[in-house]
Amino acid sequence: MSLALSLPRARTLSPVLPVVAVVALLALPVSPGGEGGAGPADALSALVVLYCAVRLLRQRRRPLSRTAAVVLGLPVVGLALAAAGASSPGAGITGLGRYLQIFVLVPAAVLLLIRDRSDFRLLAWSFVGLAGWQGAVGVHQFATGTGASYQGETIRAVGTFGPQDVMGMATVVSFGLVCAVGLALGRAPVRQRAIATACALGLLLPLALSFSRGAWIAAAVACSAQLALAGVRRALTVGAVAVAAGIVLVGGFGVGSAMLQERVGSITRVADAPDQSVTDRYTMWAAAAGMWRDRPLTGVGLKGFPENRDAHASVALSAGSDTDGAGAGFRRQPLLSPHNMYLLILGEQGLVGLLGLAGGWLALLVCAVRGWARVRRAGAPGPDCALVACGLLLWQLTDFLYADIGGPSTVLTAVCLGLAAWWALVGGDGREEALAR
C-alpha cells in the first residue's frame, strides 16, 4: 500500500516514529496462556516517555500549555488518594503506575512528540495498518475455525491477542476503522480518500466477526458522529455504502449471518432474557456501585475491586468466564473487574477519581469539537484530523460503558488519548500555527 500518503515528513525522522513503533509492536502475537498483562508495547511506551523527557530537556522549552497541563493532570489527585487507600502498598504503587502510564504520561508524551498534522496523519495511518493486520488474522481465524471459542465453536476473531484478551482485536480494529473514516472524510487527494474508504469498508468484516457488542455500539456512535460532523449529504452517501457492504458480506455471502443476527439481537434482550455474560456484567456493576456507596469520595482503593467484589455481589455472579481456542487451552478466567470503566473508577477511586479522569476526557472532547468548528468556519486544512480525534474520543468514551483497561491492547488507549489530545489542545486551537511561526 502506498503509505507515502501525504506523509513525506516521515522521511525526516519525525519524533513521533517511536510512538508508531509502539503501535507496531501490538502486531506481535501474545504468548498462549499468558495473563494478558503488560507486554513489549508497554515497555516501549515507557521508553517513549523517557525519550520525550530527554528531548524536552535538550530543547529547554515549556512542554505544555497551562490548559493542557490542567486537563492531563486532573486525574493525578484522585489517583494519589486512591493509591494511599489501597489495601497494600504494592497494590497502590502498581495501580498508580498503570493509571499514570495510560491516562497521563503516555498521552502527554504523544501530544508533545506530534509536531504537526503530517505527524498526526502518520500516527492515524499506523492505527489503520495495525487494524488491517489484526483484522486479516481475525478473518482467517473465523474462516479456518482457529479462533477463540464462541458458542462451542472456535470461530471468534481475536487476532494475535488470544482468548485471554478477546476485546483486543475488536479495540484495534475499531480504532483503525474510526481513523480510516476520519481520513476518508477529509480534504486529502482523491486517491488517499479512496484508500481510506476501502480500508474502512474492509475493517467492517473483522469487527463483525469479533462478536463484541460493546465495540459495535461504540463504533456505530463514533462513525455516525464523524459522518454528521462531515455533513448530512456525505453522511447519507457513506452510510448507504456501509449498509450495502454489510448486506453483501453478511446477507450475500452468509458470513456468520445466523450467529451475528443472534448476537445483534442479544443487545436488545439484556433486560428480559440476558445471557450469563450480561448477568455477570450487571452483577459486577452493582458490586462496584456498592463499593462506591460504602466510600463515596475516595473509593476502596486502587486494585481493590477483586477483594471487595464478593462482599457486594449477589449470588447471580458466576465463578468466572471460560476461554478456549486461538492456540490456548481451556481455562476459567476470574472476573476481576466490572467491565465498565466509569464504575471501576467510581468503586476504586470514588467521586474524586471519577471527576478527575472523566472530567479530563470530557474537556478533551469539548476542545476537540471546538477545534473542528474552528476549522469548519475558516475553511482551513485539518478537518480529517478533527474527525479522527473526535471519533476516537467518542469511541473510547462509549466503549468505557462496556469495558475497562486491561490486557496488551490497553497501551493503544493511551496512544489514542494522546493523539486526540494533540488535536484538542494544540492543533485544533491554532497553537500549531503559532508554534510554526
Tab-separated table of N, CA, C and O in Angstrom, residues 12 14 21 90 103 136 163 169 206 225 242:
chain	number	residue	atom	x	y	z
A	12	THR	N	11.973	12.607	7.388
A	12	THR	CA	12.889	13.427	8.170
A	12	THR	C	12.989	12.933	9.610
A	12	THR	O	13.343	13.688	10.507
A	14	SER	N	10.670	11.832	11.927
A	14	SER	CA	9.748	12.510	12.825
A	14	SER	C	9.895	11.971	14.243
A	14	SER	O	10.070	10.770	14.455
A	21	ALA	N	6.217	2.930	16.540
A	21	ALA	CA	6.805	1.632	16.894
A	21	ALA	C	6.011	0.950	18.002
A	21	ALA	O	5.870	-0.279	18.015
A	90	GLY	N	1.949	-2.381	47.801
A	90	GLY	CA	2.252	-2.937	46.486
A	90	GLY	C	1.123	-2.714	45.498
A	90	GLY	O	1.347	-2.322	44.352
A	103	PHE	N	-3.187	7.115	31.333
A	103	PHE	CA	-4.014	8.315	31.263
A	103	PHE	C	-3.262	9.629	31.439
A	103	PHE	O	-3.854	10.701	31.253
A	136	ALA	N	-7.060	-9.074	9.414
A	136	ALA	CA	-6.795	-10.185	8.496
A	136	ALA	C	-6.578	-11.481	9.268
A	136	ALA	O	-7.085	-12.550	8.882
A	163	PRO	N	-7.360	-15.764	23.363
A	163	PRO	CA	-8.645	-15.764	24.068
A	163	PRO	C	-8.612	-15.039	25.411
A	163	PRO	O	-9.658	-14.709	25.962
A	169	MET	N	-8.521	-7.435	19.703
A	169	MET	CA	-8.649	-7.209	18.268
A	169	MET	C	-9.799	-6.259	17.964
A	169	MET	O	-9.689	-5.396	17.072
A	206	PRO	N	-13.918	-7.889	9.979
A	206	PRO	CA	-13.326	-8.395	11.227
A	206	PRO	C	-13.981	-7.829	12.476
A	206	PRO	O	-14.050	-8.510	13.505
A	225	ALA	N	-21.204	9.954	14.400
A	225	ALA	CA	-20.851	11.332	14.751
A	225	ALA	C	-19.893	11.929	13.728
A	225	ALA	O	-20.028	13.099	13.343
A	242	ALA	N	-21.940	1.829	3.423
A	242	ALA	CA	-21.648	0.912	4.526
A	242	ALA	C	-22.751	-0.125	4.697
A	242	ALA	O	-22.485	-1.312	4.915
